[in-house]
């Protein structure tokens, strides 16, 4: 797993989440299709990420990165805010946790299609 992979995985998940939110709020079937396509992309990126890493590392990197990116999206684009300023410390601890995982910048092994 690499930083590029975990960021890609999280961004694809966010696209799927946002599309499904739009579909859930009666915006049309095209959003359902985009949401499903996003989650197909998540499965593909998950397979790629798991090829040279552990489930423990991939899951924690993905969860932390996804949480951070979706929080930024919700704050900047949707205008959402926490009720209590102490909740922002939780986001800070996510950043610290991602740093402590020491996710490598590049993948150590090339991707191959599983048998």
Short mmCIF file of the N, C-alpha and C atoms (twelve columns), coordinates in Angstrom:
data_MODEL
# 
_entry.id   MODEL 
# 
loop_
_atom_site.group_PDB 
_atom_site.id 
_atom_site.type_symbol 
_atom_site.label_atom_id 
_atom_site.label_alt_id 
_atom_site.label_comp_id 
_atom_site.label_asym_id 
_atom_site.label_seq_id 
_atom_site.Cartn_x 
_atom_site.Cartn_y 
_atom_site.Cartn_z 
_atom_site.pdbx_PDB_model_num 
ATOM 1   N N  . UNK A 1   0.840   -1.179  0.000   1 
ATOM 2   C CA . UNK A 1   0.000   0.000   0.000   1 
ATOM 3   C C  . UNK A 1   0.882   1.238   0.000   1 
ATOM 4   N N  . UNK A 2   0.411   2.261   -0.683  1 
ATOM 5   C CA . UNK A 2   1.143   3.521   -0.714  1 
ATOM 6   C C  . UNK A 2   0.186   4.671   -0.418  1 
ATOM 7   N N  . UNK A 3   0.753   5.823   -0.181  1 
ATOM 8   C CA . UNK A 3   -0.055  7.002   0.084   1 
ATOM 9   C C  . UNK A 3   -0.962  7.323   -1.106  1 
ATOM 10  N N  . UNK A 4   -0.447  7.171   -2.312  1 
ATOM 11  C CA . UNK A 4   -1.253  7.426   -3.512  1 
ATOM 12  C C  . UNK A 4   -2.449  6.477   -3.560  1 
ATOM 13  N N  . UNK A 5   -2.228  5.217   -3.227  1 
ATOM 14  C CA . UNK A 5   -3.325  4.238   -3.255  1 
ATOM 15  C C  . UNK A 5   -4.389  4.554   -2.209  1 
ATOM 16  N N  . UNK A 6   -3.961  4.863   -0.997  1 
ATOM 17  C CA . UNK A 6   -4.940  5.115   0.063   1 
ATOM 18  C C  . UNK A 6   -5.703  6.416   -0.207  1 
ATOM 19  N N  . UNK A 7   -5.047  7.407   -0.790  1 
ATOM 20  C CA . UNK A 7   -5.750  8.638   -1.166  1 
ATOM 21  C C  . UNK A 7   -6.742  8.366   -2.297  1 
ATOM 22  N N  . UNK A 8   -6.323  7.572   -3.288  1 
ATOM 23  C CA . UNK A 8   -7.217  7.211   -4.395  1 
ATOM 24  C C  . UNK A 8   -8.432  6.448   -3.884  1 
ATOM 25  N N  . UNK A 9   -8.192  5.498   -3.010  1 
ATOM 26  C CA . UNK A 9   -9.268  4.703   -2.423  1 
ATOM 27  C C  . UNK A 9   -10.265 5.608   -1.708  1 
ATOM 28  N N  . UNK A 10  -9.762  6.545   -0.936  1 
ATOM 29  C CA . UNK A 10  -10.630 7.451   -0.180  1 
ATOM 30  C C  . UNK A 10  -11.394 8.409   -1.088  1 
ATOM 31  N N  . UNK A 11  -10.738 8.934   -2.108  1 
ATOM 32  C CA . UNK A 11  -11.405 9.863   -3.027  1 
ATOM 33  C C  . UNK A 11  -12.512 9.154   -3.806  1 
ATOM 34  N N  . UNK A 12  -12.238 7.930   -4.251  1 
ATOM 35  C CA . UNK A 12  -13.260 7.150   -4.964  1 
ATOM 36  C C  . UNK A 12  -14.443 6.873   -4.041  1 
ATOM 37  N N  . UNK A 13  -14.157 6.569   -2.775  1 
ATOM 38  C CA . UNK A 13  -15.230 6.332   -1.811  1 
ATOM 39  C C  . UNK A 13  -16.065 7.601   -1.603  1 
ATOM 40  N N  . UNK A 14  -15.415 8.750   -1.522  1 
ATOM 41  C CA . UNK A 14  -16.138 10.010  -1.334  1 
ATOM 42  C C  . UNK A 14  -17.056 10.279  -2.521  1 
ATOM 43  N N  . UNK A 15  -16.563 10.025  -3.730  1 
ATOM 44  C CA . UNK A 15  -17.400 10.206  -4.924  1 
ATOM 45  C C  . UNK A 15  -18.642 9.319   -4.829  1 
ATOM 46  N N  . UNK A 16  -18.438 8.059   -4.444  1 
ATOM 47  C CA . UNK A 16  -19.572 7.150   -4.278  1 
ATOM 48  C C  . UNK A 16  -20.531 7.615   -3.196  1 
ATOM 49  N N  . UNK A 17  -19.987 8.071   -2.064  1 
ATOM 50  C CA . UNK A 17  -20.827 8.540   -0.955  1 
ATOM 51  C C  . UNK A 17  -21.665 9.753   -1.349  1 
ATOM 52  N N  . UNK A 18  -21.019 10.733  -1.971  1 
ATOM 53  C CA . UNK A 18  -21.725 11.957  -2.362  1 
ATOM 54  C C  . UNK A 18  -22.810 11.639  -3.391  1 
ATOM 55  N N  . UNK A 19  -22.494 10.784  -4.352  1 
ATOM 56  C CA . UNK A 19  -23.485 10.414  -5.365  1 
ATOM 57  C C  . UNK A 19  -24.675 9.694   -4.731  1 
ATOM 58  N N  . UNK A 20  -24.409 8.783   -3.805  1 
ATOM 59  C CA . UNK A 20  -25.508 8.064   -3.158  1 
ATOM 60  C C  . UNK A 20  -26.337 8.986   -2.267  1 
ATOM 61  N N  . UNK A 21  -25.688 9.989   -1.660  1 
ATOM 62  C CA . UNK A 21  -26.443 10.973  -0.875  1 
ATOM 63  C C  . UNK A 21  -27.392 11.748  -1.789  1 
ATOM 64  N N  . UNK A 22  -26.909 12.129  -2.962  1 
ATOM 65  C CA . UNK A 22  -27.754 12.848  -3.915  1 
ATOM 66  C C  . UNK A 22  -28.912 11.966  -4.385  1 
ATOM 67  N N  . UNK A 23  -28.621 10.694  -4.661  1 
ATOM 68  C CA . UNK A 23  -29.682 9.769   -5.074  1 
ATOM 69  C C  . UNK A 23  -30.719 9.620   -3.957  1 
ATOM 70  N N  . UNK A 24  -30.256 9.500   -2.726  1 
ATOM 71  C CA . UNK A 24  -31.164 9.335   -1.589  1 
ATOM 72  C C  . UNK A 24  -32.076 10.548  -1.407  1 
ATOM 73  N N  . UNK A 25  -31.631 11.699  -1.880  1 
ATOM 74  C CA . UNK A 25  -32.430 12.922  -1.778  1 
ATOM 75  C C  . UNK A 25  -33.148 13.249  -3.093  1 
ATOM 76  N N  . UNK A 26  -33.516 12.191  -3.825  1 
ATOM 77  C CA . UNK A 26  -34.352 12.300  -5.031  1 
ATOM 78  C C  . UNK A 26  -33.742 13.129  -6.156  1 
ATOM 79  N N  . UNK A 27  -32.443 12.987  -6.392  1 
ATOM 80  C CA . UNK A 27  -31.792 13.739  -7.473  1 
ATOM 81  C C  . UNK A 27  -31.722 12.954  -8.784  1 
ATOM 82  N N  . UNK A 28  -32.108 11.682  -8.782  1 
ATOM 83  C CA . UNK A 28  -32.169 10.930  -10.034 1 
ATOM 84  C C  . UNK A 28  -31.325 9.669   -10.037 1 
ATOM 85  N N  . UNK A 29  -31.655 8.795   -10.988 1 
ATOM 86  C CA . UNK A 29  -30.992 7.494   -11.099 1 
ATOM 87  C C  . UNK A 29  -29.529 7.594   -11.515 1 
ATOM 88  N N  . UNK A 30  -29.152 8.664   -12.197 1 
ATOM 89  C CA . UNK A 30  -27.748 8.785   -12.611 1 
ATOM 90  C C  . UNK A 30  -26.828 8.824   -11.391 1 
ATOM 91  N N  . UNK A 31  -27.308 9.404   -10.295 1 
ATOM 92  C CA . UNK A 31  -26.507 9.432   -9.068  1 
ATOM 93  C C  . UNK A 31  -26.371 8.035   -8.462  1 
ATOM 94  N N  . UNK A 32  -27.406 7.222   -8.593  1 
ATOM 95  C CA . UNK A 32  -27.307 5.839   -8.129  1 
ATOM 96  C C  . UNK A 32  -26.234 5.106   -8.921  1 
ATOM 97  N N  . UNK A 33  -26.235 5.280   -10.241 1 
ATOM 98  C CA . UNK A 33  -25.219 4.643   -11.084 1 
ATOM 99  C C  . UNK A 33  -23.818 5.093   -10.724 1 
ATOM 100 N N  . UNK A 34  -23.644 6.392   -10.503 1 
ATOM 101 C CA . UNK A 34  -22.328 6.908   -10.118 1 
ATOM 102 C C  . UNK A 34  -21.908 6.377   -8.754  1 
ATOM 103 N N  . UNK A 35  -22.854 6.279   -7.834  1 
ATOM 104 C CA . UNK A 35  -22.549 5.742   -6.504  1 
ATOM 105 C C  . UNK A 35  -22.116 4.287   -6.561  1 
ATOM 106 N N  . UNK A 36  -22.818 3.492   -7.354  1 
ATOM 107 C CA . UNK A 36  -22.454 2.079   -7.517  1 
ATOM 108 C C  . UNK A 36  -21.096 1.959   -8.195  1 
ATOM 109 N N  . UNK A 37  -20.863 2.768   -9.221  1 
ATOM 110 C CA . UNK A 37  -19.556 2.757   -9.898  1 
ATOM 111 C C  . UNK A 37  -18.444 3.145   -8.931  1 
ATOM 112 N N  . UNK A 38  -18.720 4.106   -8.059  1 
ATOM 113 C CA . UNK A 38  -17.734 4.499   -7.057  1 
ATOM 114 C C  . UNK A 38  -17.360 3.341   -6.148  1 
ATOM 115 N N  . UNK A 39  -18.356 2.578   -5.726  1 
ATOM 116 C CA . UNK A 39  -18.055 1.459   -4.840  1 
ATOM 117 C C  . UNK A 39  -17.422 0.271   -5.565  1 
ATOM 118 N N  . UNK A 40  -17.671 0.127   -6.853  1 
ATOM 119 C CA . UNK A 40  -16.922 -0.865  -7.639  1 
ATOM 120 C C  . UNK A 40  -15.457 -0.442  -7.679  1 
ATOM 121 N N  . UNK A 41  -15.218 0.856   -7.852  1 
ATOM 122 C CA . UNK A 41  -13.853 1.384   -7.808  1 
ATOM 123 C C  . UNK A 41  -13.192 1.150   -6.465  1 
ATOM 124 N N  . UNK A 42  -13.956 1.263   -5.382  1 
ATOM 125 C CA . UNK A 42  -13.424 1.000   -4.042  1 
ATOM 126 C C  . UNK A 42  -12.943 -0.441  -3.937  1 
ATOM 127 N N  . UNK A 43  -13.741 -1.383  -4.435  1 
ATOM 128 C CA . UNK A 43  -13.355 -2.800  -4.382  1 
ATOM 129 C C  . UNK A 43  -12.063 -3.029  -5.160  1 
ATOM 130 N N  . UNK A 44  -11.957 -2.443  -6.347  1 
ATOM 131 C CA . UNK A 44  -10.745 -2.604  -7.157  1 
ATOM 132 C C  . UNK A 44  -9.533  -2.030  -6.430  1 
ATOM 133 N N  . UNK A 45  -9.662  -0.821  -5.888  1 
ATOM 134 C CA . UNK A 45  -8.535  -0.198  -5.179  1 
ATOM 135 C C  . UNK A 45  -8.179  -0.961  -3.906  1 
ATOM 136 N N  . UNK A 46  -9.167  -1.559  -3.273  1 
ATOM 137 C CA . UNK A 46  -8.903  -2.350  -2.075  1 
ATOM 138 C C  . UNK A 46  -8.064  -3.576  -2.414  1 
ATOM 139 N N  . UNK A 47  -8.387  -4.246  -3.517  1 
ATOM 140 C CA . UNK A 47  -7.598  -5.403  -3.958  1 
ATOM 141 C C  . UNK A 47  -6.166  -4.977  -4.265  1 
ATOM 142 N N  . UNK A 48  -6.014  -3.865  -4.978  1 
ATOM 143 C CA . UNK A 48  -4.676  -3.363  -5.311  1 
ATOM 144 C C  . UNK A 48  -3.900  -3.044  -4.034  1 
ATOM 145 N N  . UNK A 49  -4.529  -2.401  -3.076  1 
ATOM 146 C CA . UNK A 49  -3.857  -2.003  -1.839  1 
ATOM 147 C C  . UNK A 49  -3.476  -3.191  -0.969  1 
ATOM 148 N N  . UNK A 50  -4.302  -4.227  -0.967  1 
ATOM 149 C CA . UNK A 50  -4.040  -5.385  -0.108  1 
ATOM 150 C C  . UNK A 50  -2.952  -6.305  -0.649  1 
ATOM 151 N N  . UNK A 51  -2.539  -6.127  -1.907  1 
ATOM 152 C CA . UNK A 51  -1.571  -7.054  -2.494  1 
ATOM 153 C C  . UNK A 51  -0.221  -7.043  -1.805  1 
ATOM 154 N N  . UNK A 52  0.219   -5.927  -1.305  1 
ATOM 155 C CA . UNK A 52  1.544   -5.914  -0.685  1 
ATOM 156 C C  . UNK A 52  1.512   -5.313  0.712   1 
ATOM 157 N N  . UNK A 53  0.363   -5.429  1.379   1 
ATOM 158 C CA . UNK A 53  0.236   -4.849  2.705   1 
ATOM 159 C C  . UNK A 53  -0.668  -5.730  3.556   1 
ATOM 160 N N  . UNK A 54  -0.853  -5.318  4.794   1 
ATOM 161 C CA . UNK A 54  -1.714  -6.067  5.701   1 
ATOM 162 C C  . UNK A 54  -3.089  -5.413  5.777   1 
ATOM 163 N N  . UNK A 55  -4.071  -6.194  6.156   1 
ATOM 164 C CA . UNK A 55  -5.418  -5.668  6.345   1 
ATOM 165 C C  . UNK A 55  -5.414  -4.587  7.423   1 
ATOM 166 N N  . UNK A 56  -4.617  -4.787  8.445   1 
ATOM 167 C CA . UNK A 56  -4.516  -3.821  9.536   1 
ATOM 168 C C  . UNK A 56  -4.048  -2.461  9.026   1 
ATOM 169 N N  . UNK A 57  -3.015  -2.449  8.207   1 
ATOM 170 C CA . UNK A 57  -2.468  -1.198  7.686   1 
ATOM 171 C C  . UNK A 57  -3.416  -0.556  6.674   1 
ATOM 172 N N  . UNK A 58  -3.939  -1.351  5.750   1 
ATOM 173 C CA . UNK A 58  -4.832  -0.809  4.720   1 
ATOM 174 C C  . UNK A 58  -6.102  -0.249  5.350   1 
ATOM 175 N N  . UNK A 59  -6.717  -0.992  6.246   1 
ATOM 176 C CA . UNK A 59  -7.969  -0.549  6.844   1 
ATOM 177 C C  . UNK A 59  -7.785  0.723   7.667   1 
ATOM 178 N N  . UNK A 60  -6.735  0.782   8.471   1 
ATOM 179 C CA . UNK A 60  -6.513  1.982   9.279   1 
ATOM 180 C C  . UNK A 60  -6.149  3.188   8.420   1 
ATOM 181 N N  . UNK A 61  -5.321  2.980   7.401   1 
ATOM 182 C CA . UNK A 61  -4.977  4.075   6.500   1 
ATOM 183 C C  . UNK A 61  -6.185  4.583   5.742   1 
ATOM 184 N N  . UNK A 62  -6.998  3.650   5.251   1 
ATOM 185 C CA . UNK A 62  -8.203  4.004   4.498   1 
ATOM 186 C C  . UNK A 62  -9.203  4.735   5.393   1 
ATOM 187 N N  . UNK A 63  -9.484  4.171   6.576   1 
ATOM 188 C CA . UNK A 63  -10.452 4.796   7.482   1 
ATOM 189 C C  . UNK A 63  -10.026 6.205   7.880   1 
ATOM 190 N N  . UNK A 64  -8.758  6.353   8.235   1 
ATOM 191 C CA . UNK A 64  -8.272  7.667   8.653   1 
ATOM 192 C C  . UNK A 64  -8.300  8.681   7.531   1 
ATOM 193 N N  . UNK A 65  -7.804  8.281   6.363   1 
ATOM 194 C CA . UNK A 65  -7.765  9.189   5.219   1 
ATOM 195 C C  . UNK A 65  -9.171  9.547   4.757   1 
ATOM 196 N N  . UNK A 66  -10.034 8.556   4.694   1 
ATOM 197 C CA . UNK A 66  -11.414 8.794   4.280   1 
ATOM 198 C C  . UNK A 66  -12.111 9.743   5.255   1 
ATOM 199 N N  . UNK A 67  -11.931 9.512   6.531   1 
ATOM 200 C CA . UNK A 67  -12.544 10.372  7.539   1 
ATOM 201 C C  . UNK A 67  -12.047 11.806  7.421   1 
ATOM 202 N N  . UNK A 68  -10.749 11.963  7.237   1 
ATOM 203 C CA . UNK A 68  -10.166 13.298  7.120   1 
ATOM 204 C C  . UNK A 68  -10.663 14.011  5.858   1 
ATOM 205 N N  . UNK A 69  -10.613 13.322  4.712   1 
ATOM 206 C CA . UNK A 69  -11.034 13.946  3.458   1 
ATOM 207 C C  . UNK A 69  -12.533 14.258  3.447   1 
ATOM 208 N N  . UNK A 70  -13.346 13.344  3.969   1 
ATOM 209 C CA . UNK A 70  -14.788 13.605  4.005   1 
ATOM 210 C C  . UNK A 70  -15.122 14.717  4.983   1 
ATOM 211 N N  . UNK A 71  -14.356 14.834  6.065   1 
ATOM 212 C CA . UNK A 71  -14.559 15.938  7.008   1 
ATOM 213 C C  . UNK A 71  -14.230 17.272  6.357   1 
ATOM 214 N N  . UNK A 72  -13.141 17.312  5.604   1 
ATOM 215 C CA . UNK A 72  -12.770 18.541  4.893   1 
ATOM 216 C C  . UNK A 72  -13.850 18.898  3.870   1 
ATOM 217 N N  . UNK A 73  -14.324 17.901  3.122   1 
ATOM 218 C CA . UNK A 73  -15.388 18.129  2.135   1 
ATOM 219 C C  . UNK A 73  -16.651 18.667  2.818   1 
ATOM 220 N N  . UNK A 74  -17.044 18.031  3.911   1 
ATOM 221 C CA . UNK A 74  -18.253 18.457  4.622   1 
ATOM 222 C C  . UNK A 74  -18.102 19.875  5.169   1 
ATOM 223 N N  . UNK A 75  -16.928 20.212  5.646   1 
ATOM 224 C CA . UNK A 75  -16.678 21.538  6.208   1 
ATOM 225 C C  . UNK A 75  -16.647 22.609  5.118   1 
ATOM 226 N N  . UNK A 76  -15.873 22.354  4.054   1 
ATOM 227 C CA . UNK A 76  -15.649 23.365  3.016   1 
ATOM 228 C C  . UNK A 76  -16.822 23.459  2.039   1 
ATOM 229 N N  . UNK A 77  -17.272 22.327  1.517   1 
ATOM 230 C CA . UNK A 77  -18.290 22.340  0.457   1 
ATOM 231 C C  . UNK A 77  -19.710 22.386  1.024   1 
ATOM 232 N N  . UNK A 78  -19.982 21.544  2.010   1 
ATOM 233 C CA . UNK A 78  -21.342 21.463  2.540   1 
ATOM 234 C C  . UNK A 78  -21.621 22.459  3.659   1 
ATOM 235 N N  . UNK A 79  -20.565 23.072  4.198   1 
ATOM 236 C CA . UNK A 79  -20.740 24.054  5.260   1 
ATOM 237 C C  . UNK A 79  -21.119 23.459  6.604   1 
ATOM 238 N N  . UNK A 80  -20.854 22.172  6.794   1 
ATOM 239 C CA . UNK A 80  -21.195 21.524  8.059   1 
ATOM 240 C C  . UNK A 80  -20.170 21.886  9.127   1 
ATOM 241 N N  . UNK A 81  -20.621 21.944  10.382  1 
ATOM 242 C CA . UNK A 81  -19.751 22.263  11.509  1 
ATOM 243 C C  . UNK A 81  -20.058 21.316  12.665  1 
ATOM 244 N N  . UNK A 82  -19.055 21.085  13.516  1 
ATOM 245 C CA . UNK A 82  -19.272 20.319  14.738  1 
ATOM 246 C C  . UNK A 82  -20.040 21.182  15.734  1 
ATOM 247 N N  . UNK A 83  -20.737 20.521  16.656  1 
ATOM 248 C CA . UNK A 83  -21.485 21.243  17.687  1 
ATOM 249 C C  . UNK A 83  -20.576 21.776  18.786  1 
ATOM 250 N N  . UNK A 84  -19.489 21.066  19.049  1 
ATOM 251 C CA . UNK A 84  -18.589 21.411  20.145  1 
ATOM 252 C C  . UNK A 84  -17.177 21.547  19.594  1 
ATOM 253 N N  . UNK A 85  -16.473 22.585  19.978  1 
ATOM 254 C CA . UNK A 85  -15.121 22.797  19.453  1 
ATOM 255 C C  . UNK A 85  -14.165 21.664  19.815  1 
ATOM 256 N N  . UNK A 86  -14.436 20.929  20.883  1 
ATOM 257 C CA . UNK A 86  -13.567 19.809  21.266  1 
ATOM 258 C C  . UNK A 86  -13.593 18.688  20.230  1 
ATOM 259 N N  . UNK A 87  -14.651 18.617  19.441  1 
ATOM 260 C CA . UNK A 87  -14.742 17.582  18.412  1 
ATOM 261 C C  . UNK A 87  -13.669 17.762  17.340  1 
ATOM 262 N N  . UNK A 88  -13.190 18.981  17.167  1 
ATOM 263 C CA . UNK A 88  -12.111 19.222  16.201  1 
ATOM 264 C C  . UNK A 88  -10.812 18.553  16.644  1 
ATOM 265 N N  . UNK A 89  -10.661 18.328  17.950  1 
ATOM 266 C CA . UNK A 89  -9.489  17.594  18.429  1 
ATOM 267 C C  . UNK A 89  -9.502  16.161  17.911  1 
ATOM 268 N N  . UNK A 90  -10.681 15.593  17.734  1 
ATOM 269 C CA . UNK A 90  -10.784 14.254  17.155  1 
ATOM 270 C C  . UNK A 90  -10.189 14.207  15.761  1 
ATOM 271 N N  . UNK A 91  -10.459 15.240  14.966  1 
ATOM 272 C CA . UNK A 91  -9.883  15.323  13.622  1 
ATOM 273 C C  . UNK A 91  -8.365  15.457  13.717  1 
ATOM 274 N N  . UNK A 92  -7.896  16.248  14.674  1 
ATOM 275 C CA . UNK A 92  -6.453  16.388  14.891  1 
ATOM 276 C C  . UNK A 92  -5.821  15.033  15.211  1 
ATOM 277 N N  . UNK A 93  -6.476  14.244  16.050  1 
ATOM 278 C CA . UNK A 93  -5.929  12.933  16.408  1 
ATOM 279 C C  . UNK A 93  -5.938  11.970  15.222  1 
ATOM 280 N N  . UNK A 94  -6.875  12.131  14.308  1 
ATOM 281 C CA . UNK A 94  -6.856  11.330  13.079  1 
ATOM 282 C C  . UNK A 94  -5.596  11.648  12.284  1 
ATOM 283 N N  . UNK A 95  -5.268  12.936  12.185  1 
ATOM 284 C CA . UNK A 95  -4.048  13.348  11.477  1 
ATOM 285 C C  . UNK A 95  -2.817  12.754  12.148  1 
ATOM 286 N N  . UNK A 96  -2.757  12.809  13.463  1 
ATOM 287 C CA . UNK A 96  -1.624  12.231  14.203  1 
ATOM 288 C C  . UNK A 96  -1.552  10.727  13.961  1 
ATOM 289 N N  . UNK A 97  -2.695  10.050  13.995  1 
ATOM 290 C CA . UNK A 97  -2.723  8.610   13.758  1 
ATOM 291 C C  . UNK A 97  -2.226  8.239   12.374  1 
ATOM 292 N N  . UNK A 98  -2.625  9.004   11.369  1 
ATOM 293 C CA . UNK A 98  -2.144  8.736   10.007  1 
ATOM 294 C C  . UNK A 98  -0.641  8.938   9.911   1 
ATOM 295 N N  . UNK A 99  -0.127  9.952   10.575  1 
ATOM 296 C CA . UNK A 99  1.321   10.178  10.586  1 
ATOM 297 C C  . UNK A 99  2.041   8.992   11.231  1 
ATOM 298 N N  . UNK A 100 1.501   8.510   12.335  1 
ATOM 299 C CA . UNK A 100 2.142   7.405   13.055  1 
ATOM 300 C C  . UNK A 100 2.094   6.088   12.286  1 
ATOM 301 N N  . UNK A 101 1.166   5.941   11.351  1 
ATOM 302 C CA . UNK A 101 1.118   4.726   10.532  1 
ATOM 303 C C  . UNK A 101 2.309   4.636   9.580   1 
ATOM 304 N N  . UNK A 102 2.917   5.765   9.258   1 
ATOM 305 C CA . UNK A 102 4.088   5.810   8.364   1 
ATOM 306 C C  . UNK A 102 3.782   5.125   7.030   1 
ATOM 307 N N  . UNK A 103 2.716   5.549   6.387   1 
ATOM 308 C CA . UNK A 103 2.322   4.992   5.093   1 
ATOM 309 C C  . UNK A 103 3.362   5.401   4.057   1 
ATOM 310 N N  . UNK A 104 3.936   4.440   3.326   1 
ATOM 311 C CA . UNK A 104 4.972   4.784   2.338   1 
ATOM 312 C C  . UNK A 104 4.397   5.587   1.167   1 
ATOM 313 N N  . UNK A 105 5.243   6.402   0.553   1 
ATOM 314 C CA . UNK A 105 4.802   7.219   -0.578  1 
ATOM 315 C C  . UNK A 105 4.578   6.399   -1.837  1 
ATOM 316 N N  . UNK A 106 5.357   5.335   -2.012  1 
ATOM 317 C CA . UNK A 106 5.207   4.514   -3.215  1 
ATOM 318 C C  . UNK A 106 5.089   3.048   -2.832  1 
ATOM 319 N N  . UNK A 107 4.516   2.285   -3.739  1 
ATOM 320 C CA . UNK A 107 4.294   0.857   -3.537  1 
ATOM 321 C C  . UNK A 107 5.600   0.096   -3.752  1 
ATOM 322 N N  . UNK A 108 5.832   -0.934  -2.950  1 
ATOM 323 C CA . UNK A 108 7.083   -1.690  -3.063  1 
ATOM 324 C C  . UNK A 108 7.022   -2.792  -4.108  1 
ATOM 325 N N  . UNK A 109 5.830   -3.310  -4.405  1 
ATOM 326 C CA . UNK A 109 5.674   -4.385  -5.389  1 
ATOM 327 C C  . UNK A 109 4.698   -3.938  -6.473  1 
ATOM 328 N N  . UNK A 110 4.929   -4.331  -7.730  1 
ATOM 329 C CA . UNK A 110 3.984   -3.963  -8.792  1 
ATOM 330 C C  . UNK A 110 2.676   -4.749  -8.661  1 
ATOM 331 N N  . UNK A 111 1.606   -4.180  -9.191  1 
ATOM 332 C CA . UNK A 111 0.304   -4.841  -9.167  1 
ATOM 333 C C  . UNK A 111 0.290   -6.015  -10.132 1 
ATOM 334 N N  . UNK A 112 -0.364  -7.103  -9.728  1 
ATOM 335 C CA . UNK A 112 -0.611  -8.224  -10.630 1 
ATOM 336 C C  . UNK A 112 -2.047  -8.701  -10.411 1 
ATOM 337 N N  . UNK A 113 -2.658  -9.194  -11.456 1 
ATOM 338 C CA . UNK A 113 -4.032  -9.679  -11.356 1 
ATOM 339 C C  . UNK A 113 -4.023  -10.998 -10.597 1 
ATOM 340 N N  . UNK A 114 -4.807  -11.092 -9.508  1 
ATOM 341 C CA . UNK A 114 -4.837  -12.332 -8.727  1 
ATOM 342 C C  . UNK A 114 -5.345  -13.508 -9.555  1 
ATOM 343 N N  . UNK A 115 -4.865  -14.692 -9.212  1 
ATOM 344 C CA . UNK A 115 -5.271  -15.914 -9.930  1 
ATOM 345 C C  . UNK A 115 -6.575  -16.439 -9.403  1 
# 
